[in-house]
Amino acid sequence: MRILIVEDEPKVASFIQRALEEESYAVDVCQDGTQGLAFAQAVHYDLAILDLMLPGLPGLELLKALRAEKIKTPVLILTARSEIDQRVKGLDAGADDYLTKPFSIDELLARVRALLRRASGDPSGILQVEDLVLNPATHEVTRTGQRVDLTIKEYALLEYMMRNTGRVLTRPMISQHVWDLDFDTFTNVIDVYISYLRNKIDRGHDRHLIHTVRGSGYMLTAHR
Ligand code: CA
């Protein structure tokens, strides 16, 4: 899951970024509203966290521009405690949720999970394909009831694939959602991580869930 942070206070931005990266999300940061809009138009983000008071383009204008272009990325706005009317305007302009500063990082992470859950249409949040189960709240992954230990990147890749079960995922799609802007497209890092996941998820099981789609990419499905 790839998240955009648009926040001009470097301390706040890097605090949020670190917390999200520890939770396995891929994160890009913009400190300017105009740049933030360009990023949100260029990359299919799974979520955007948007400060309202921004240089360049105010957060509210950025949000309106996104919605005017039918970009449906869930948006969480950050507001100061005094900005009640801004909060209301933000929600009216298409924000999905808000958080007032200062906020606890645990609350921010919970709201991020809730927004991603809502976007995926599954109220419980638990992802399941056959006997493979992933809990985004705890990061626990099991196959046939056995715990599977994954690194942060392996987990992020598996979560993205499980949220898109049955769809062919091309390497560009995977890199857009699982890696951030520092991703080097000339490496075979995706194929390497797929092989790590196969070792941990499929090895020793009769039914394999991760499939190569020749010439296209990869797919996670039980029906193949
Ligand atoms: Ca600000």
PDB file of C-alpha atoms and ligand atoms in Angstrom:
ATOM      1  CA  MET A   1       0.000   0.000   0.000  1.00  0.00           C
ATOM      2  CA  ARG A   2       1.492   3.297  -1.061  1.00  0.00           C
ATOM      3  CA  ILE A   3       0.748   6.510   0.793  1.00  0.00           C
ATOM      4  CA  LEU A   4       1.374  10.169  -0.060  1.00  0.00           C
ATOM      5  CA  ILE A   5       2.022  12.668   2.734  1.00  0.00           C
ATOM      6  CA  VAL A   6       1.607  16.363   1.885  1.00  0.00           C
ATOM      7  CA  GLU A   7       2.838  18.288   4.909  1.00  0.00           C
ATOM      8  CA  ASP A   8       5.141  21.318   5.033  1.00  0.00           C
ATOM      9  CA  GLU A   9       6.402  20.847   8.595  1.00  0.00           C
ATOM     10  CA  PRO A  10       9.419  18.564   8.077  1.00  0.00           C
ATOM     11  CA  LYS A  11       9.300  17.186  11.632  1.00  0.00           C
ATOM     12  CA  VAL A  12       5.651  16.195  11.406  1.00  0.00           C
ATOM     13  CA  ALA A  13       6.125  14.767   7.911  1.00  0.00           C
ATOM     14  CA  SER A  14       9.117  12.616   8.833  1.00  0.00           C
ATOM     15  CA  PHE A  15       7.435  11.473  12.071  1.00  0.00           C
ATOM     16  CA  ILE A  16       4.430  10.207  10.104  1.00  0.00           C
ATOM     17  CA  GLN A  17       6.628   8.785   7.359  1.00  0.00           C
ATOM     18  CA  ARG A  18       8.737   6.742   9.790  1.00  0.00           C
ATOM     19  CA  ALA A  19       5.686   5.356  11.566  1.00  0.00           C
ATOM     20  CA  LEU A  20       4.034   4.344   8.296  1.00  0.00           C
ATOM     21  CA  GLU A  21       7.207   2.775   6.911  1.00  0.00           C
ATOM     22  CA  GLU A  22       7.565   0.711  10.088  1.00  0.00           C
ATOM     23  CA  GLU A  23       4.061  -0.578   9.342  1.00  0.00           C
ATOM     24  CA  SER A  24       5.282  -1.672   5.873  1.00  0.00           C
ATOM     25  CA  TYR A  25       3.623   1.072   3.808  1.00  0.00           C
ATOM     26  CA  ALA A  26       5.562   2.665   0.933  1.00  0.00           C
ATOM     27  CA  VAL A  27       5.594   6.426   1.546  1.00  0.00           C
ATOM     28  CA  ASP A  28       6.294   9.539  -0.522  1.00  0.00           C
ATOM     29  CA  VAL A  29       6.455  13.013   1.044  1.00  0.00           C
ATOM     30  CA  CYS A  30       5.765  16.427  -0.505  1.00  0.00           C
ATOM     31  CA  GLN A  31       6.166  19.666   1.417  1.00  0.00           C
ATOM     32  CA  ASP A  32       4.331  21.828  -1.070  1.00  0.00           C
ATOM     33  CA  GLY A  33       0.723  21.723  -2.282  1.00  0.00           C
ATOM     34  CA  THR A  34       1.493  22.149  -5.973  1.00  0.00           C
ATOM     35  CA  GLN A  35       4.005  19.311  -5.900  1.00  0.00           C
ATOM     36  CA  GLY A  36       1.566  17.224  -3.867  1.00  0.00           C
ATOM     37  CA  LEU A  37      -1.088  17.590  -6.541  1.00  0.00           C
ATOM     38  CA  ALA A  38       1.401  16.601  -9.265  1.00  0.00           C
ATOM     39  CA  PHE A  39       2.362  13.478  -7.276  1.00  0.00           C
ATOM     40  CA  ALA A  40      -1.259  12.504  -6.628  1.00  0.00           C
ATOM     41  CA  GLN A  41      -2.038  12.868 -10.326  1.00  0.00           C
ATOM     42  CA  ALA A  42       1.007  10.866 -11.426  1.00  0.00           C
ATOM     43  CA  VAL A  43       0.847   7.909  -9.024  1.00  0.00           C
ATOM     44  CA  HIS A  44      -2.133   5.783  -8.080  1.00  0.00           C
ATOM     45  CA  TYR A  45      -1.848   6.217  -4.295  1.00  0.00           C
ATOM     46  CA  ASP A  46      -3.841   3.992  -1.969  1.00  0.00           C
ATOM     47  CA  LEU A  47      -4.182   6.864   0.504  1.00  0.00           C
ATOM     48  CA  ALA A  48      -3.143  10.510   0.908  1.00  0.00           C
ATOM     49  CA  ILE A  49      -2.533  12.361   4.186  1.00  0.00           C
ATOM     50  CA  LEU A  50      -3.034  16.036   3.583  1.00  0.00           C
ATOM     51  CA  ASP A  51      -2.190  19.050   5.713  1.00  0.00           C
ATOM     52  CA  LEU A  52      -4.486  22.009   4.977  1.00  0.00           C
ATOM     53  CA  MET A  53      -2.118  24.947   5.524  1.00  0.00           C
ATOM     54  CA  LEU A  54       0.448  24.432   2.769  1.00  0.00           C
ATOM     55  CA  PRO A  55       2.720  26.594   0.645  1.00  0.00           C
ATOM     56  CA  GLY A  56       2.088  26.507  -3.098  1.00  0.00           C
ATOM     57  CA  LEU A  57      -1.474  25.254  -3.129  1.00  0.00           C
ATOM     58  CA  PRO A  58      -3.668  25.094   0.011  1.00  0.00           C
ATOM     59  CA  GLY A  59      -4.700  21.572   1.001  1.00  0.00           C
ATOM     60  CA  LEU A  60      -8.372  22.298   0.387  1.00  0.00           C
ATOM     61  CA  GLU A  61      -7.668  23.404  -3.201  1.00  0.00           C
ATOM     62  CA  LEU A  62      -5.483  20.350  -3.775  1.00  0.00           C
ATOM     63  CA  LEU A  63      -8.313  18.116  -2.563  1.00  0.00           C
ATOM     64  CA  LYS A  64     -10.904  19.852  -4.750  1.00  0.00           C
ATOM     65  CA  ALA A  65      -8.615  19.510  -7.780  1.00  0.00           C
ATOM     66  CA  LEU A  66      -8.216  15.766  -7.150  1.00  0.00           C
ATOM     67  CA  ARG A  67     -11.925  15.163  -6.801  1.00  0.00           C
ATOM     68  CA  ALA A  68     -12.660  17.321  -9.863  1.00  0.00           C
ATOM     69  CA  GLU A  69     -10.413  14.947 -11.822  1.00  0.00           C
ATOM     70  CA  LYS A  70     -12.276  11.928 -10.381  1.00  0.00           C
ATOM     71  CA  ILE A  71      -9.177  10.768  -8.515  1.00  0.00           C
ATOM     72  CA  LYS A  72     -10.729   8.723  -5.706  1.00  0.00           C
ATOM     73  CA  THR A  73      -7.666   8.181  -3.494  1.00  0.00           C
ATOM     74  CA  PRO A  74      -8.926   8.161   0.125  1.00  0.00           C
ATOM     75  CA  VAL A  75      -7.816  11.395   1.825  1.00  0.00           C
ATOM     76  CA  LEU A  76      -7.151  11.965   5.526  1.00  0.00           C
ATOM     77  CA  ILE A  77      -6.801  15.665   6.353  1.00  0.00           C
ATOM     78  CA  LEU A  78      -4.738  17.103   9.186  1.00  0.00           C
ATOM     79  CA  THR A  79      -6.108  20.238  10.816  1.00  0.00           C
ATOM     80  CA  ALA A  80      -5.278  22.433  13.788  1.00  0.00           C
ATOM     81  CA  ARG A  81      -7.675  22.236  16.706  1.00  0.00           C
ATOM     82  CA  SER A  82      -8.979  25.733  15.989  1.00  0.00           C
ATOM     83  CA  GLU A  83      -9.825  25.063  12.325  1.00  0.00           C
ATOM     84  CA  ILE A  84     -13.317  23.633  12.758  1.00  0.00           C
ATOM     85  CA  ASP A  85     -14.679  25.318   9.636  1.00  0.00           C
ATOM     86  CA  GLN A  86     -11.674  23.998   7.665  1.00  0.00           C
ATOM     87  CA  ARG A  87     -12.485  20.478   8.817  1.00  0.00           C
ATOM     88  CA  VAL A  88     -16.075  20.854   7.665  1.00  0.00           C
ATOM     89  CA  LYS A  89     -14.986  22.321   4.338  1.00  0.00           C
ATOM     90  CA  GLY A  90     -12.481  19.501   3.915  1.00  0.00           C
ATOM     91  CA  LEU A  91     -15.076  16.797   4.469  1.00  0.00           C
ATOM     92  CA  ASP A  92     -17.474  18.610   2.142  1.00  0.00           C
ATOM     93  CA  ALA A  93     -14.735  18.808  -0.501  1.00  0.00           C
ATOM     94  CA  GLY A  94     -14.301  15.035  -0.479  1.00  0.00           C
ATOM     95  CA  ALA A  95     -11.965  14.206   2.406  1.00  0.00           C
ATOM     96  CA  ASP A  96     -12.703  10.794   3.929  1.00  0.00           C
ATOM     97  CA  ASP A  97     -11.589  11.519   7.471  1.00  0.00           C
ATOM     98  CA  TYR A  98      -9.710  14.095   9.537  1.00  0.00           C
ATOM     99  CA  LEU A  99      -7.339  14.215  12.455  1.00  0.00           C
ATOM    100  CA  THR A 100      -6.616  17.278  14.603  1.00  0.00           C
ATOM    101  CA  LYS A 101      -3.049  18.188  15.504  1.00  0.00           C
ATOM    102  CA  PRO A 102      -1.473  17.206  17.770  1.00  0.00           C
ATOM    103  CA  PHE A 103      -2.516  13.587  17.295  1.00  0.00           C
ATOM    104  CA  SER A 104      -1.226  10.286  18.602  1.00  0.00           C
ATOM    105  CA  ILE A 105       0.574   8.194  16.032  1.00  0.00           C
ATOM    106  CA  ASP A 106      -1.447   5.138  17.081  1.00  0.00           C
ATOM    107  CA  GLU A 107      -4.656   6.953  16.236  1.00  0.00           C
ATOM    108  CA  LEU A 108      -3.252   8.006  12.864  1.00  0.00           C
ATOM    109  CA  LEU A 109      -2.258   4.400  12.069  1.00  0.00           C
ATOM    110  CA  ALA A 110      -5.701   3.133  13.124  1.00  0.00           C
ATOM    111  CA  ARG A 111      -7.423   5.690  10.881  1.00  0.00           C
ATOM    112  CA  VAL A 112      -5.140   4.758   7.988  1.00  0.00           C
ATOM    113  CA  ARG A 113      -6.077   1.088   8.433  1.00  0.00           C
ATOM    114  CA  ALA A 114      -9.771   1.986   8.647  1.00  0.00           C
ATOM    115  CA  LEU A 115      -9.635   4.035   5.434  1.00  0.00           C
ATOM    116  CA  LEU A 116      -7.795   1.299   3.533  1.00  0.00           C
ATOM    117  CA  ARG A 117     -10.309  -1.244   4.862  1.00  0.00           C
ATOM    118  CA  ARG A 118     -13.227   0.906   3.746  1.00  0.00           C
ATOM    119  CA  ALA A 119     -11.617   1.349   0.311  1.00  0.00           C
ATOM    120  CA  SER A 120     -11.198  -2.418  -0.053  1.00  0.00           C
ATOM    121  CA  GLY A 121     -14.843  -2.999   0.917  1.00  0.00           C
ATOM    122  CA  ASP A 122     -14.078  -5.506   3.683  1.00  0.00           C
ATOM    123  CA  PRO A 123     -15.390  -4.354   7.083  1.00  0.00           C
ATOM    124  CA  SER A 124     -13.467  -6.942   9.131  1.00  0.00           C
ATOM    125  CA  GLY A 125     -10.205  -6.005   7.489  1.00  0.00           C
ATOM    126  CA  ILE A 126      -8.980  -9.630   7.560  1.00  0.00           C
ATOM    127  CA  LEU A 127      -7.793 -10.795   4.152  1.00  0.00           C
ATOM    128  CA  GLN A 128      -8.195 -14.466   3.293  1.00  0.00           C
ATOM    129  CA  VAL A 129      -7.446 -16.548   0.212  1.00  0.00           C
ATOM    130  CA  GLU A 130      -8.096 -20.258   0.776  1.00  0.00           C
ATOM    131  CA  ASP A 131      -6.110 -21.148   3.912  1.00  0.00           C
ATOM    132  CA  LEU A 132      -3.873 -18.060   3.691  1.00  0.00           C
ATOM    133  CA  VAL A 133      -4.952 -15.395   6.182  1.00  0.00           C
ATOM    134  CA  LEU A 134      -3.525 -11.900   6.703  1.00  0.00           C
ATOM    135  CA  ASN A 135      -4.562  -9.516   9.480  1.00  0.00           C
ATOM    136  CA  PRO A 136      -3.603  -5.901   8.591  1.00  0.00           C
ATOM    137  CA  ALA A 137      -4.120  -4.736  12.189  1.00  0.00           C
ATOM    138  CA  THR A 138      -1.578  -7.151  13.670  1.00  0.00           C
ATOM    139  CA  HIS A 139       0.458  -8.000  10.529  1.00  0.00           C
ATOM    140  CA  GLU A 140      -0.043 -11.635  11.394  1.00  0.00           C
ATOM    141  CA  VAL A 141       0.031 -14.032   8.454  1.00  0.00           C
ATOM    142  CA  THR A 142      -0.910 -17.704   8.664  1.00  0.00           C
ATOM    143  CA  ARG A 143      -1.181 -20.541   6.163  1.00  0.00           C
ATOM    144  CA  THR A 144      -3.192 -23.592   7.241  1.00  0.00           C
ATOM    145  CA  GLY A 145      -3.125 -22.072  10.722  1.00  0.00           C
ATOM    146  CA  GLN A 146       0.691 -21.995  10.823  1.00  0.00           C
ATOM    147  CA  ARG A 147       2.301 -18.628  11.449  1.00  0.00           C
ATOM    148  CA  VAL A 148       4.377 -17.273   8.557  1.00  0.00           C
ATOM    149  CA  ASP A 149       7.140 -14.801   9.459  1.00  0.00           C
ATOM    150  CA  LEU A 150       7.660 -12.139   6.814  1.00  0.00           C
ATOM    151  CA  THR A 151       9.954  -9.136   6.500  1.00  0.00           C
ATOM    152  CA  ILE A 152       8.350  -5.684   6.150  1.00  0.00           C
ATOM    153  CA  LYS A 153       8.696  -5.700   2.351  1.00  0.00           C
ATOM    154  CA  GLU A 154       7.495  -9.287   1.945  1.00  0.00           C
ATOM    155  CA  TYR A 155       4.469  -8.422   4.068  1.00  0.00           C
ATOM    156  CA  ALA A 156       3.730  -5.299   2.004  1.00  0.00           C
ATOM    157  CA  LEU A 157       3.939  -7.273  -1.233  1.00  0.00           C
ATOM    158  CA  LEU A 158       1.690 -10.040   0.088  1.00  0.00           C
ATOM    159  CA  GLU A 159      -0.880  -7.560   1.420  1.00  0.00           C
ATOM    160  CA  TYR A 160      -1.048  -5.812  -1.960  1.00  0.00           C
ATOM    161  CA  MET A 161      -1.443  -9.143  -3.769  1.00  0.00           C
ATOM    162  CA  MET A 162      -4.145 -10.333  -1.356  1.00  0.00           C
ATOM    163  CA  ARG A 163      -6.071  -7.067  -1.766  1.00  0.00           C
ATOM    164  CA  ASN A 164      -6.015  -7.740  -5.512  1.00  0.00           C
ATOM    165  CA  THR A 165      -6.723 -11.472  -5.569  1.00  0.00           C
ATOM    166  CA  GLY A 166      -7.415 -12.856  -9.015  1.00  0.00           C
ATOM    167  CA  ARG A 167      -6.022  -9.826 -10.829  1.00  0.00           C
ATOM    168  CA  VAL A 168      -2.917  -9.902 -12.980  1.00  0.00           C
ATOM    169  CA  LEU A 169      -0.425  -7.573 -11.315  1.00  0.00           C
ATOM    170  CA  THR A 170       2.251  -6.213 -13.614  1.00  0.00           C
ATOM    171  CA  ARG A 171       5.676  -5.257 -12.292  1.00  0.00           C
ATOM    172  CA  PRO A 172       4.898  -1.514 -12.739  1.00  0.00           C
ATOM    173  CA  MET A 173       1.663  -1.971 -10.733  1.00  0.00           C
ATOM    174  CA  ILE A 174       3.518  -3.785  -7.974  1.00  0.00           C
ATOM    175  CA  SER A 175       6.308  -1.216  -7.834  1.00  0.00           C
ATOM    176  CA  GLN A 176       3.768   1.650  -7.727  1.00  0.00           C
ATOM    177  CA  HIS A 177       1.935   0.224  -4.748  1.00  0.00           C
ATOM    178  CA  VAL A 178       4.647  -1.503  -2.762  1.00  0.00           C
ATOM    179  CA  TRP A 179       7.780   0.546  -3.350  1.00  0.00           C
ATOM    180  CA  ASP A 180       8.336   4.311  -3.096  1.00  0.00           C
ATOM    181  CA  LEU A 181       9.978   6.850  -5.411  1.00  0.00           C
ATOM    182  CA  ASP A 182      13.471   5.539  -4.692  1.00  0.00           C
ATOM    183  CA  PHE A 183      12.565   2.303  -6.465  1.00  0.00           C
ATOM    184  CA  ASP A 184      15.031   1.421  -9.211  1.00  0.00           C
ATOM    185  CA  THR A 185      13.081   0.024 -12.175  1.00  0.00           C
ATOM    186  CA  PHE A 186      16.177  -1.573 -13.664  1.00  0.00           C
ATOM    187  CA  THR A 187      16.536  -4.192 -10.968  1.00  0.00           C
ATOM    188  CA  ASN A 188      14.735  -7.513 -10.618  1.00  0.00           C
ATOM    189  CA  VAL A 189      13.856  -6.786  -7.002  1.00  0.00           C
ATOM    190  CA  ILE A 190      10.161  -7.644  -7.525  1.00  0.00           C
ATOM    191  CA  ASP A 191      10.996 -11.094  -8.905  1.00  0.00           C
ATOM    192  CA  VAL A 192      13.372 -11.646  -6.004  1.00  0.00           C
ATOM    193  CA  TYR A 193      10.678 -10.759  -3.458  1.00  0.00           C
ATOM    194  CA  ILE A 194       8.128 -12.949  -5.225  1.00  0.00           C
ATOM    195  CA  SER A 195      10.526 -15.877  -4.879  1.00  0.00           C
ATOM    196  CA  TYR A 196      10.996 -15.111  -1.161  1.00  0.00           C
ATOM    197  CA  LEU A 197       7.207 -15.085  -0.736  1.00  0.00           C
ATOM    198  CA  ARG A 198       6.797 -18.333  -2.651  1.00  0.00           C
ATOM    199  CA  ASN A 199       9.297 -19.982  -0.341  1.00  0.00           C
ATOM    200  CA  LYS A 200       7.380 -18.853   2.705  1.00  0.00           C
ATOM    201  CA  ILE A 201       3.788 -19.116   1.460  1.00  0.00           C
ATOM    202  CA  ASP A 202       3.644 -21.909  -1.098  1.00  0.00           C
ATOM    203  CA  ARG A 203       6.577 -24.241  -0.468  1.00  0.00           C
ATOM    204  CA  GLY A 204       5.405 -27.511   1.009  1.00  0.00           C
ATOM    205  CA  HIS A 205       1.755 -26.916   0.051  1.00  0.00           C
ATOM    206  CA  ASP A 206      -0.018 -28.855  -2.710  1.00  0.00           C
ATOM    207  CA  ARG A 207      -1.964 -25.866  -3.838  1.00  0.00           C
ATOM    208  CA  HIS A 208       0.149 -22.889  -4.857  1.00  0.00           C
ATOM    209  CA  LEU A 209      -1.399 -19.436  -4.530  1.00  0.00           C
ATOM    210  CA  ILE A 210       1.244 -17.259  -6.201  1.00  0.00           C
ATOM    211  CA  HIS A 211       1.326 -17.672  -9.975  1.00  0.00           C
ATOM    212  CA  THR A 212       3.473 -16.287 -12.753  1.00  0.00           C
ATOM    213  CA  VAL A 213       1.472 -14.853 -15.641  1.00  0.00           C
ATOM    214  CA  ARG A 214       3.873 -15.238 -18.522  1.00  0.00           C
ATOM    215  CA  GLY A 215       4.767 -11.967 -20.208  1.00  0.00           C
ATOM    216  CA  SER A 216       2.612  -9.962 -17.773  1.00  0.00           C
ATOM    217  CA  GLY A 217       3.477 -10.347 -14.117  1.00  0.00           C
ATOM    218  CA  TYR A 218       2.063 -12.215 -11.159  1.00  0.00           C
ATOM    219  CA  MET A 219      -1.278 -13.204  -9.689  1.00  0.00           C
ATOM    220  CA  LEU A 220      -2.391 -14.464  -6.315  1.00  0.00           C
ATOM    221  CA  THR A 221      -5.363 -16.792  -6.621  1.00  0.00           C
ATOM    222  CA  ALA A 222      -6.613 -20.178  -5.458  1.00  0.00           C
ATOM    223  CA  HIS A 223      -8.306 -20.860  -8.794  1.00  0.00           C
ATOM    224  CA  ARG A 224      -5.645 -21.807 -11.225  1.00  0.00           C
TER     225      ARG A 224
HETATM  226 CA    CA B   1       1.125  23.299   7.428  1.00  0.00          CA
END
